[in-house]
Coordinates of N, CA and C in Angstrom, one line a residue:
Chain A
X1 N 6.2 42.5 2.9 CA 5.1 41.8 3.6 C 5.6 40.6 4.3
X2 N 5.2 40.4 5.6 CA 5.6 39.3 6.4 C 4.9 38.0 5.8
X3 N 5.6 36.9 6.0 CA 5.1 35.6 5.5 C 3.7 35.3 6.1
X4 N 3.6 35.6 7.4 CA 2.3 35.3 8.1 C 1.2 36.1 7.5
X5 N 1.4 37.4 7.2 CA 0.4 38.2 6.6 C 0.0 37.7 5.2
X6 N 1.0 37.3 4.5 CA 0.8 36.7 3.1 C -0.1 35.5 3.2
X7 N 0.2 34.7 4.2 CA -0.6 33.4 4.4 C -2.1 33.8 4.7
X8 N -2.3 34.8 5.5 CA -3.6 35.2 5.9 C -4.4 35.7 4.6
X9 N -3.7 36.4 3.8 CA -4.3 37.0 2.6 C -4.5 36.1 1.5
X10 N -3.6 35.1 1.4 CA -3.6 34.2 0.3 C -3.7 32.7 0.8
X11 N -4.8 32.4 1.4 CA -4.9 31.1 2.1 C -4.8 29.9 1.2
X12 N -5.4 30.0 0.0 CA -5.4 28.8 -0.9 C -4.0 28.7 -1.6
X13 N -3.5 29.8 -2.0 CA -2.1 29.7 -2.6 C -1.2 29.2 -1.5
X14 N -1.3 29.6 -0.3 CA -0.5 29.2 0.8 C -0.6 27.7 1.0
X15 N -1.8 27.2 0.8 CA -1.9 25.7 0.9 C -1.0 25.0 -0.1
X16 N -1.0 25.5 -1.3 CA -0.2 25.0 -2.3 C 1.3 25.1 -2.0
X17 N 1.6 26.3 -1.4 CA 3.0 26.6 -1.1 C 3.5 25.6 0.0
X18 N 2.6 25.4 1.0 CA 3.0 24.5 2.1 C 3.3 23.1 1.6
X19 N 2.4 22.6 0.7 CA 2.6 21.3 0.1 C 3.9 21.2 -0.7
X20 N 4.2 22.3 -1.5 CA 5.4 22.3 -2.3 C 6.6 22.3 -1.4
X21 N 6.6 23.0 -0.3 CA 7.8 23.1 0.6 C 8.0 21.7 1.2
X22 N 6.8 21.1 1.6 CA 7.0 19.7 2.2 C 7.6 18.7 1.3
X23 N 7.5 18.9 0.0 CA 8.2 18.0 -0.9 C 9.7 18.0 -0.8
X24 N 10.2 19.2 -0.4 CA 11.7 19.3 -0.2 C 12.4 18.8 -1.5
X25 N 12.0 19.2 -2.6 CA 12.6 18.8 -3.9 C 13.1 20.0 -4.6
X26 N 14.2 19.9 -5.3 CA 14.7 21.1 -6.1 C 13.8 21.5 -7.2
X27 N 13.0 20.6 -7.7 CA 12.1 21.0 -8.8 C 10.7 21.4 -8.4
X28 N 10.6 21.6 -7.1 CA 9.3 22.1 -6.6 C 9.1 23.6 -6.9
X29 N 7.9 24.0 -7.1 CA 7.7 25.4 -7.5 C 8.0 26.4 -6.3
X30 N 7.4 26.1 -5.2 CA 7.7 27.0 -4.0 C 8.8 26.4 -3.1
X31 N 9.7 27.2 -2.6 CA 10.7 26.8 -1.6 C 10.5 27.6 -0.3
X32 N 11.0 27.0 0.7 CA 10.8 27.6 2.0 C 11.4 29.0 2.1
X33 N 12.5 29.3 1.4 CA 13.2 30.6 1.5 C 12.9 31.5 0.3
X34 N 11.8 31.1 -0.5 CA 11.5 32.0 -1.6 C 10.7 33.2 -1.1
X35 N 10.6 34.2 -2.1 CA 9.9 35.4 -1.7 C 8.7 35.6 -2.6
X36 N 8.2 34.5 -3.1 CA 7.1 34.7 -4.1 C 5.9 35.3 -3.5
X37 N 5.6 35.1 -2.2 CA 4.4 35.7 -1.6 C 4.7 37.0 -0.9
X38 N 5.9 37.3 -0.7 CA 6.3 38.4 0.1 C 6.8 39.6 -0.7
X39 N 7.5 39.3 -1.8 CA 7.9 40.4 -2.7 C 6.7 41.1 -3.3
X40 N 6.5 42.4 -3.2 CA 5.4 43.0 -3.8 C 5.2 42.8 -5.3
X41 N 6.2 42.7 -6.0 CA 6.1 42.5 -7.5 C 5.6 41.1 -7.7
X42 N 6.2 40.1 -7.1 CA 5.8 38.7 -7.3 C 4.4 38.4 -6.8
X43 N 4.2 39.0 -5.6 CA 2.9 38.7 -4.9 C 1.7 39.1 -5.7
X44 N 1.8 40.1 -6.6 CA 0.7 40.6 -7.4 C 0.0 39.5 -8.2
X45 N 0.9 38.7 -8.8 CA 0.4 37.6 -9.6 C -0.3 36.5 -8.8
X46 N 0.2 36.3 -7.6 CA -0.4 35.3 -6.7 C -1.7 35.8 -6.1
X47 N -1.8 37.1 -5.9 CA -3.1 37.7 -5.4 C -4.1 37.5 -6.5
X48 N -3.8 37.6 -7.8 CA -4.7 37.4 -8.9 C -5.1 35.9 -8.9
X49 N -4.1 35.0 -8.7 CA -4.5 33.6 -8.6 C -5.4 33.3 -7.4
X50 N -5.1 33.9 -6.3 CA -5.9 33.6 -5.1 C -7.4 34.1 -5.4
X51 N -7.5 35.2 -6.0 CA -8.8 35.7 -6.4 C -9.6 34.6 -7.2
X52 N -9.0 34.0 -8.1 CA -9.6 33.0 -8.9 C -10.0 31.8 -8.1
X53 N -9.0 31.4 -7.2 CA -9.2 30.2 -6.4 C -10.4 30.4 -5.4
X54 N -10.5 31.6 -4.9 CA -11.5 32.0 -3.9 C -12.9 31.8 -4.5
X55 N -13.0 31.9 -5.9 CA -14.3 31.8 -6.5 C -14.8 30.3 -6.6
X56 N -13.9 29.4 -6.3 CA -14.3 28.0 -6.3 C -15.1 27.6 -5.0
X57 N -16.1 26.8 -5.1 CA -16.7 26.2 -3.9 C -15.8 25.1 -3.3
X58 N -16.1 24.6 -2.2 CA -15.2 23.7 -1.5 C -14.9 22.4 -2.4
X59 N -16.0 21.9 -3.0 CA -15.9 20.7 -3.8 C -14.9 20.9 -5.0
X60 N -15.2 22.1 -5.6 CA -14.3 22.4 -6.8 C -12.9 22.6 -6.4
X61 N -12.7 23.3 -5.2 CA -11.3 23.6 -4.8 C -10.6 22.2 -4.5
X62 N -11.3 21.3 -3.8 CA -10.7 20.1 -3.4 C -10.3 19.3 -4.7
X63 N -11.2 19.4 -5.7 CA -10.9 18.7 -7.0 C -9.7 19.2 -7.7
X64 N -9.7 20.6 -7.8 CA -8.6 21.2 -8.5 C -7.3 21.0 -7.8
X65 N -7.4 21.1 -6.5 CA -6.2 20.9 -5.7 C -5.6 19.5 -5.9
X66 N -6.4 18.5 -6.0 CA -6.0 17.2 -6.3 C -5.3 17.1 -7.7
X67 N -5.7 17.9 -8.6 CA -5.1 17.9 -9.9 C -3.8 18.7 -9.9
X68 N -3.7 19.8 -9.1 CA -2.6 20.7 -9.1 C -1.4 20.2 -8.3
X69 N -1.7 19.6 -7.1 CA -0.5 19.2 -6.2 C 0.6 18.4 -7.0
X70 N 0.2 17.4 -7.7 CA 1.3 16.7 -8.4 C 2.1 17.5 -9.4
X71 N 1.5 18.6 -9.9 CA 2.2 19.4 -10.8 C 3.1 20.5 -10.2
X72 N 3.1 20.6 -8.9 CA 4.0 21.5 -8.2 C 5.4 21.0 -8.3
X73 N 5.6 19.8 -8.7 CA 7.0 19.3 -8.8 C 7.3 18.9 -10.3
X74 N 6.4 19.4 -11.2 CA 6.6 19.0 -12.6 C 7.2 20.2 -13.3
X75 N 8.5 20.2 -13.4 CA 9.2 21.4 -14.0 C 9.8 21.0 -15.4
X76 N 9.4 21.7 -16.4 CA 9.9 21.4 -17.8 C 11.2 22.2 -17.9
X77 N 12.2 21.6 -18.6 CA 13.5 22.3 -18.7 C 13.4 23.7 -19.2
X78 N 12.6 24.0 -20.2 CA 12.5 25.4 -20.7 C 11.2 26.1 -20.4
X79 N 10.2 25.3 -20.1 CA 8.8 25.9 -19.9 C 8.4 26.0 -18.4
X80 N 9.4 25.6 -17.6 CA 9.1 25.7 -16.2 C 7.9 24.9 -15.7
X81 N 7.0 25.5 -14.9 CA 5.9 24.8 -14.3 C 4.6 25.1 -15.1
X82 N 4.7 25.1 -16.4 CA 3.6 25.4 -17.2 C 2.4 24.5 -17.0
X83 N 2.6 23.2 -16.7 CA 1.5 22.3 -16.5 C 0.8 22.7 -15.2
X84 N 1.5 23.2 -14.2 CA 0.8 23.7 -13.0 C -0.1 24.8 -13.3
X85 N 0.4 25.8 -14.1 CA -0.5 26.9 -14.4 C -1.6 26.7 -15.4
X86 N -1.3 25.7 -16.3 CA -2.3 25.3 -17.3 C -3.5 24.8 -16.5
X87 N -3.2 24.0 -15.4 CA -4.3 23.4 -14.6 C -5.0 24.4 -13.8
X88 N -4.2 25.3 -13.2 CA -4.8 26.4 -12.4 C -5.7 27.3 -13.2
X89 N -5.4 27.4 -14.5 CA -6.3 28.2 -15.4 C -7.7 27.6 -15.4
X90 N -7.9 26.4 -15.1 CA -9.2 25.8 -15.1 C -10.1 26.5 -14.1
X91 N -9.5 27.1 -13.1 CA -10.3 27.9 -12.1 C -10.9 29.1 -12.8
X92 N -10.2 29.7 -13.8 CA -10.8 30.8 -14.6 C -12.0 30.4 -15.3
X93 N -11.9 29.2 -15.9 CA -13.1 28.6 -16.6 C -14.3 28.5 -15.7
X94 N -14.0 27.9 -14.5 CA -15.1 27.7 -13.5 C -15.8 29.0 -13.2
X95 N -14.9 30.0 -12.9 CA -15.5 31.4 -12.5 C -16.2 32.0 -13.7
X96 N -15.7 31.8 -14.9 CA -16.4 32.3 -16.1 C -17.8 31.7 -16.2
X97 N -17.9 30.4 -16.0 CA -19.3 29.8 -16.0 C -20.2 30.4 -14.9
X98 N -19.6 30.6 -13.7 CA -20.5 31.2 -12.7 C -20.9 32.6 -13.0
X99 N -19.9 33.4 -13.6 CA -20.2 34.8 -14.0 C -21.4 34.9 -15.0
X100 N -21.4 33.9 -15.9 CA -22.4 34.0 -17.0 C -23.8 33.4 -16.5
X101 N -23.8 33.0 -15.3 CA -25.1 32.6 -14.7 C -25.3 31.1 -14.6
X102 N -24.3 30.3 -14.9 CA -24.4 28.8 -14.8 C -24.6 28.4 -13.4
X103 N -25.4 27.3 -13.2 CA -25.6 26.7 -11.9 C -25.0 25.3 -12.0
X104 N -24.9 24.6 -10.9 CA -24.3 23.2 -10.8 C -23.0 23.1 -11.6
X105 N -22.2 24.1 -11.4 CA -20.9 24.0 -12.1 C -20.0 23.1 -11.4
X106 N -19.4 22.1 -12.1 CA -18.6 21.1 -11.5 C -17.4 20.8 -12.5
X107 N -16.3 20.5 -11.9 CA -15.2 19.9 -12.7 C -15.6 18.4 -13.0
X108 N -15.1 18.0 -14.2 CA -15.4 16.6 -14.6 C -14.1 15.8 -14.4
X109 N -14.2 14.7 -13.6 CA -13.0 13.9 -13.4 C -12.5 13.4 -14.8
X110 N -11.2 13.2 -14.9 CA -10.6 12.7 -16.1 C -11.1 11.3 -16.4
X111 N -11.3 11.0 -17.6 CA -11.6 9.6 -18.0 C -10.4 8.7 -17.7
X112 N -10.8 7.5 -17.2 CA -9.7 6.5 -17.0 C -9.5 5.6 -18.2
X113 N -10.3 5.9 -19.3 CA -10.1 5.1 -20.5 C -9.2 5.8 -21.5
X114 N -8.3 5.1 -22.0 CA -7.3 5.7 -23.0 C -8.1 6.2 -24.1
X115 N -7.5 7.3 -24.7 CA -8.1 7.9 -25.9 C -9.4 8.6 -25.8
X116 N -9.9 8.7 -24.5 CA -11.1 9.5 -24.3 C -10.7 10.7 -23.4
X117 N -10.8 11.9 -23.9 CA -10.5 13.1 -23.1 C -11.8 13.7 -22.7
X118 N -12.1 13.9 -21.5 CA -13.3 14.5 -21.0 C -13.1 16.0 -21.0
X119 N -14.2 16.8 -21.1 CA -14.1 18.2 -21.0 C -13.7 18.5 -19.5
X120 N -13.3 19.7 -19.2 CA -12.9 20.1 -17.9 C -14.0 20.4 -17.0
X121 N -15.1 21.0 -17.5 CA -16.2 21.4 -16.6 C -17.5 21.2 -17.3
X122 N -18.5 21.2 -16.4 CA -19.9 21.2 -16.9 C -20.8 22.1 -16.0
X123 N -21.9 22.4 -16.5 CA -22.8 23.3 -15.7 C -24.2 23.3 -16.4
X124 N -25.0 24.1 -15.9 CA -26.4 24.3 -16.5 C -26.6 25.8 -16.7
X125 N -27.0 26.2 -17.8 CA -27.4 27.6 -18.1 C -28.9 27.6 -18.4
X126 N -29.7 28.0 -17.4 CA -31.1 27.7 -17.6 C -31.3 26.2 -17.7
X127 N -32.0 25.8 -18.7 CA -32.2 24.4 -18.9 C -31.2 23.7 -19.8
X128 N -30.2 24.5 -20.3 CA -29.3 24.0 -21.2 C -28.0 23.5 -20.5
X129 N -27.6 22.2 -20.7 CA -26.4 21.7 -20.2 C -25.2 22.4 -20.9
X130 N -24.1 22.7 -20.2 CA -22.9 23.3 -20.8 C -21.8 22.3 -20.6
X131 N -21.0 22.1 -21.7 CA -19.7 21.4 -21.6 C -18.6 22.4 -21.9
X132 N -17.6 22.3 -21.1 CA -16.6 23.5 -21.1 C -15.2 22.9 -21.1
X133 N -14.4 23.4 -21.9 CA -13.0 23.0 -22.0 C -12.1 24.3 -21.8
X134 N -11.1 24.2 -21.0 CA -10.1 25.3 -20.8 C -8.8 24.9 -21.5
X135 N -8.3 25.8 -22.4 CA -7.0 25.6 -23.0 C -6.1 26.8 -22.8
X136 N -4.9 26.5 -22.7 CA -3.9 27.6 -22.5 C -2.9 27.6 -23.6
X137 N -2.7 28.7 -24.2 CA -1.7 28.8 -25.3 C -0.5 29.6 -24.6
X138 N 0.6 28.9 -24.5 CA 1.7 29.5 -23.7 C 2.7 30.2 -24.7
X139 N 3.7 30.8 -24.1 CA 4.7 31.5 -24.9 C 5.4 30.6 -25.9
X140 N 5.9 31.2 -27.0 CA 6.5 30.4 -28.1 C 7.8 29.7 -27.6
X141 N 8.2 28.7 -28.4 CA 9.4 28.0 -28.0 C 10.6 29.0 -27.9
X142 N 10.7 29.9 -28.8 CA 11.8 30.9 -28.7 C 11.8 31.7 -27.4
X143 N 10.6 32.1 -27.0 CA 10.5 32.9 -25.8 C 10.8 32.0 -24.6
X144 N 10.3 30.8 -24.6 CA 10.6 29.9 -23.5 C 12.1 29.6 -23.3
X145 N 12.8 29.5 -24.4 CA 14.2 29.3 -24.3 C 14.9 30.5 -23.8
X146 N 14.4 31.7 -24.3 CA 15.0 33.0 -23.9 C 14.8 33.1 -22.4
X147 N 13.6 32.8 -21.9 CA 13.3 33.0 -20.5 C 14.2 32.0 -19.6
X148 N 14.5 30.8 -20.2 CA 15.3 29.9 -19.5 C 16.8 30.2 -19.5
X149 N 17.2 30.8 -20.6 CA 18.7 31.0 -20.7 C 19.1 32.5 -20.6
X150 N 18.1 33.4 -20.6 CA 18.4 34.8 -20.6 C 18.5 35.3 -22.0
X151 N 18.7 36.6 -22.2 CA 18.8 37.2 -23.5 C 17.7 38.2 -23.7
X152 N 17.8 38.9 -24.9 CA 16.9 40.0 -25.1 C 15.6 39.5 -25.8
X153 N 14.5 40.0 -25.3 CA 13.2 39.6 -25.8 C 12.9 40.4 -27.0
X154 N 11.9 39.8 -27.8 CA 11.5 40.5 -29.0 C 10.0 40.4 -29.1
X155 N 9.3 41.6 -29.1 CA 7.9 41.6 -29.2 C 7.4 42.0 -30.5
X156 N 6.5 41.3 -31.1 CA 6.0 41.6 -32.4 C 4.7 42.3 -32.3
X157 N 4.5 43.2 -33.3 CA 3.2 44.0 -33.3 C 2.0 43.2 -33.7
X158 N 2.3 42.1 -34.6 CA 1.2 41.3 -35.0 C 1.5 39.8 -34.8
X159 N 0.5 39.0 -34.6 CA 0.7 37.6 -34.4 C 1.0 37.0 -35.8
X160 N 1.9 36.0 -35.8 CA 2.3 35.5 -37.1 C 1.5 34.1 -37.3
X161 N 1.7 33.7 -38.6 CA 1.0 32.5 -39.0 C 1.2 31.3 -38.1
X162 N 2.4 30.9 -37.6 CA 2.5 29.8 -36.7 C 1.6 29.9 -35.5
X163 N 1.5 31.1 -34.9 CA 0.7 31.3 -33.8 C -0.8 31.0 -34.1
X164 N -1.2 31.5 -35.2 CA -2.6 31.4 -35.6 C -2.9 29.9 -35.9
X165 N -2.0 29.2 -36.5 CA -2.1 27.8 -36.8 C -2.3 27.0 -35.5
X166 N -1.4 27.4 -34.5 CA -1.5 26.7 -33.2 C -2.9 27.0 -32.6
X167 N -3.3 28.2 -32.6 CA -4.6 28.5 -32.1 C -5.7 27.7 -32.7
X168 N -5.7 27.6 -34.0 CA -6.7 26.8 -34.7 C -6.6 25.4 -34.3
X169 N -5.5 24.8 -34.2 CA -5.3 23.4 -33.8 C -5.8 23.2 -32.4
X170 N -5.5 24.1 -31.5 CA -6.0 24.0 -30.1 C -7.5 24.0 -30.0
X171 N -8.1 24.9 -30.7 CA -9.6 25.1 -30.7 C -10.3 23.9 -31.4
X172 N -9.7 23.4 -32.5 CA -10.4 22.3 -33.1 C -10.2 21.0 -32.3
X173 N -9.1 20.9 -31.6 CA -8.9 19.7 -30.7 C -9.9 19.8 -29.6
X174 N -10.1 21.0 -29.0 CA -11.1 21.1 -27.9 C -12.5 20.8 -28.4
X175 N -12.8 21.3 -29.6 CA -14.1 21.0 -30.2 C -14.4 19.5 -30.3
X176 N -13.4 18.8 -30.9 CA -13.5 17.4 -31.0 C -13.8 16.7 -29.7
X177 N -13.0 17.2 -28.7 CA -13.1 16.7 -27.3 C -14.6 16.9 -26.8
X178 N -15.1 18.1 -27.0 CA -16.4 18.4 -26.5 C -17.5 17.7 -27.2
X179 N -17.4 17.5 -28.5 CA -18.4 16.8 -29.3 C -18.4 15.3 -29.0
X180 N -17.3 14.7 -28.6 CA -17.2 13.3 -28.3 C -17.8 13.0 -26.9
X181 N -18.1 14.0 -26.2 CA -18.5 13.9 -24.8 C -19.9 14.1 -24.6
X182 N -20.7 13.5 -25.5 CA -22.2 13.8 -25.4 C -22.8 13.0 -24.3
X183 N -22.2 12.0 -23.7 CA -22.8 11.2 -22.7 C -22.5 11.6 -21.3
X184 N -21.8 12.7 -21.1 CA -21.4 13.1 -19.8 C -22.6 13.8 -19.1
Chain B
X1 N -30.8 21.7 -25.2 CA -29.7 21.6 -26.1 C -28.3 21.9 -25.4
X2 N -27.4 21.0 -25.6 CA -26.1 21.2 -24.9 C -25.3 22.3 -25.6
X3 N -24.7 23.2 -24.9 CA -23.8 24.2 -25.4 C -22.4 23.8 -25.1
X4 N -21.5 24.1 -26.0 CA -20.1 23.7 -25.9 C -19.2 25.0 -26.0
X5 N -18.4 25.2 -25.0 CA -17.6 26.4 -24.9 C -16.1 26.0 -24.7
X6 N -15.3 26.7 -25.4 CA -13.8 26.6 -25.1 C -13.3 27.9 -24.6
X7 N -12.6 27.9 -23.5 CA -12.1 29.1 -22.9 C -10.6 29.0 -23.1
X8 N -10.1 30.0 -23.8 CA -8.6 30.0 -24.2 C -7.9 31.1 -23.5
X9 N -6.9 30.7 -22.7 CA -6.0 31.6 -21.9 C -4.8 31.8 -22.8
X10 N -4.5 33.1 -23.0 CA -3.3 33.4 -23.9 C -2.1 33.9 -23.0
X11 N -1.0 33.3 -23.1 CA 0.2 33.8 -22.4 C 1.1 34.2 -23.6
X12 N 1.0 35.4 -24.0 CA 1.8 35.9 -25.2 C 3.3 36.1 -24.8
X13 N 4.1 36.1 -25.8 CA 5.5 36.4 -25.6 C 5.6 37.9 -25.0
X14 N 4.6 38.7 -25.4 CA 4.5 40.1 -25.0 C 3.9 40.1 -23.6
X15 N 4.8 39.8 -22.6 CA 4.3 39.6 -21.2 C 3.7 40.8 -20.6
X16 N 4.1 42.0 -21.1 CA 3.5 43.3 -20.5 C 2.2 43.7 -21.2
X17 N 1.8 42.8 -22.1 CA 0.5 43.1 -22.8 C 0.5 44.4 -23.6
X18 N 1.6 44.8 -24.0 CA 1.7 46.1 -24.8 C 0.9 46.0 -26.1
X19 N 0.9 44.8 -26.7 CA 0.2 44.7 -28.0 C -1.1 43.8 -27.8
X20 N -1.5 43.6 -26.6 CA -2.6 42.6 -26.4 C -3.9 43.1 -27.1
X21 N -4.2 44.4 -27.1 CA -5.4 44.8 -27.8 C -5.3 44.5 -29.3
X22 N -4.1 44.8 -29.9 CA -4.0 44.5 -31.3 C -4.1 43.0 -31.6
X23 N -3.5 42.2 -30.7 CA -3.6 40.7 -30.8 C -5.0 40.3 -30.7
X24 N -5.8 40.9 -29.8 CA -7.2 40.4 -29.6 C -8.0 40.7 -30.9
X25 N -7.8 41.9 -31.5 CA -8.5 42.2 -32.8 C -8.1 41.1 -33.8
X26 N -6.8 40.8 -33.9 CA -6.4 39.9 -34.9 C -7.0 38.5 -34.7
X27 N -7.0 38.1 -33.4 CA -7.5 36.7 -33.1 C -9.0 36.7 -33.4
X28 N -9.8 37.7 -33.0 CA -11.2 37.7 -33.3 C -11.5 37.7 -34.7
X29 N -10.7 38.4 -35.5 CA -10.9 38.4 -37.0 C -10.6 37.0 -37.5
X30 N -9.6 36.4 -37.0 CA -9.2 35.0 -37.4 C -10.2 34.0 -37.1
X31 N -10.7 34.1 -35.9 CA -11.7 33.1 -35.4 C -13.1 33.2 -36.1
X32 N -13.3 34.4 -36.6 CA -14.6 34.6 -37.3 C -14.8 33.7 -38.4
X33 N -13.6 33.3 -39.0 CA -13.7 32.4 -40.2 C -13.1 31.0 -39.8
X34 N -12.4 30.9 -38.7 CA -11.7 29.6 -38.4 C -12.3 28.8 -37.3
X35 N -13.3 29.3 -36.6 CA -13.9 28.6 -35.5 C -14.7 27.3 -36.0
X36 N -14.6 26.2 -35.3 CA -15.4 25.1 -35.7 C -16.8 25.3 -35.3
X37 N -17.7 24.7 -36.1 CA -19.2 25.0 -35.9 C -19.6 24.3 -34.5
X38 N -20.6 24.9 -33.9 CA -21.2 24.3 -32.7 C -20.4 24.5 -31.4
X39 N -19.3 25.4 -31.5 CA -18.5 25.6 -30.3 C -18.3 27.1 -30.2
X40 N -18.6 27.6 -29.0 CA -18.3 29.0 -28.7 C -17.0 29.2 -28.0
X41 N -16.2 30.2 -28.5 CA -14.9 30.4 -28.0 C -14.8 31.7 -27.1
X42 N -14.3 31.5 -26.0 CA -14.1 32.7 -25.0 C -12.6 33.0 -24.9
X43 N -12.3 34.2 -25.1 CA -10.8 34.6 -25.0 C -10.4 35.2 -23.7
X44 N -9.4 34.8 -23.1 CA -8.8 35.4 -21.9 C -7.4 36.0 -22.4
X45 N -7.4 37.2 -22.8 CA -6.3 37.8 -23.5 C -5.2 38.3 -22.5
X46 N -5.6 38.9 -21.5 CA -4.6 39.5 -20.5 C -4.6 38.6 -19.3
X47 N -4.0 37.5 -19.3 CA -4.1 36.5 -18.2 C -3.5 37.2 -16.9
X48 N -4.3 37.1 -15.9 CA -4.0 37.9 -14.7 C -2.8 37.3 -13.9
X49 N -2.6 36.0 -14.0 CA -1.4 35.5 -13.2 C -0.4 34.8 -14.1
X50 N -0.3 35.3 -15.3 CA 0.8 34.9 -16.3 C 2.1 35.0 -15.7
X51 N 2.3 36.1 -15.0 CA 3.7 36.4 -14.4 C 4.1 35.3 -13.4
X52 N 3.2 34.7 -12.7 CA 3.5 33.7 -11.8 C 4.1 32.5 -12.5
X53 N 3.6 32.2 -13.7 CA 4.1 31.0 -14.4 C 5.5 31.2 -14.9
X54 N 5.9 32.5 -15.0 CA 7.2 32.8 -15.6 C 8.3 32.8 -14.5
X55 N 7.9 32.7 -13.2 CA 8.9 32.8 -12.1 C 9.6 31.4 -12.0
X56 N 10.8 31.4 -12.3 CA 11.6 30.2 -12.4 C 12.5 30.0 -11.3
X57 N 12.8 31.0 -10.5 CA 13.8 30.9 -9.5 C 13.1 30.2 -8.3
X58 N 13.9 29.5 -7.6 CA 13.4 28.8 -6.4 C 13.5 29.7 -5.2
X59 N 14.1 30.9 -5.3 CA 14.3 31.7 -4.1 C 13.9 33.2 -4.5

């Protein structure tokens, strides 16, 4: 696929790509000579991302873009651009709220006060306010190192205790965050 | 009454989602007893753009 066609079909992803290229930094996610949007295999994932971004209204897209742009240059040594994608996953949360019938769905700006973490989103379901937090559980440390250095992967039939402990920790942290945010 | 939801996106080591259905059953069983009260948990098991996050090459 030609780059121009990719830009037409993936306009919001292309906006991110253009910004990334303009940084001209080795740790930027997109480069001018990459094939992320033109290779059929790679493009599939970005088409899925574009689909999520298309679900945002203008205000939500502008907000999320403001959160995402700085993360286009934030590369972890073994986990790559996970912060970028953790943030982009918030679009999935927005779309989920819309799908279940929420109105007035909005991203919540981050608190400027230390030690106070605001939820990611809010909305209304009927008369009930909704507070919403999006969390991402990424690949294990072992897998992250394997992806960064190469090697043979290992897939397990069942999730093990450390994973479930991490899941529990993530959900309880989110719950605490949501219950502390009664005044939003 | 305010409802509180947590949406959890899973990027498993099993990037091809070969065992995702098994994992989902295990997670649902785990959360049935481990979820905090007053919070609804939504699972995104087969993340649609997980592969993009794994692309590390600049070209």
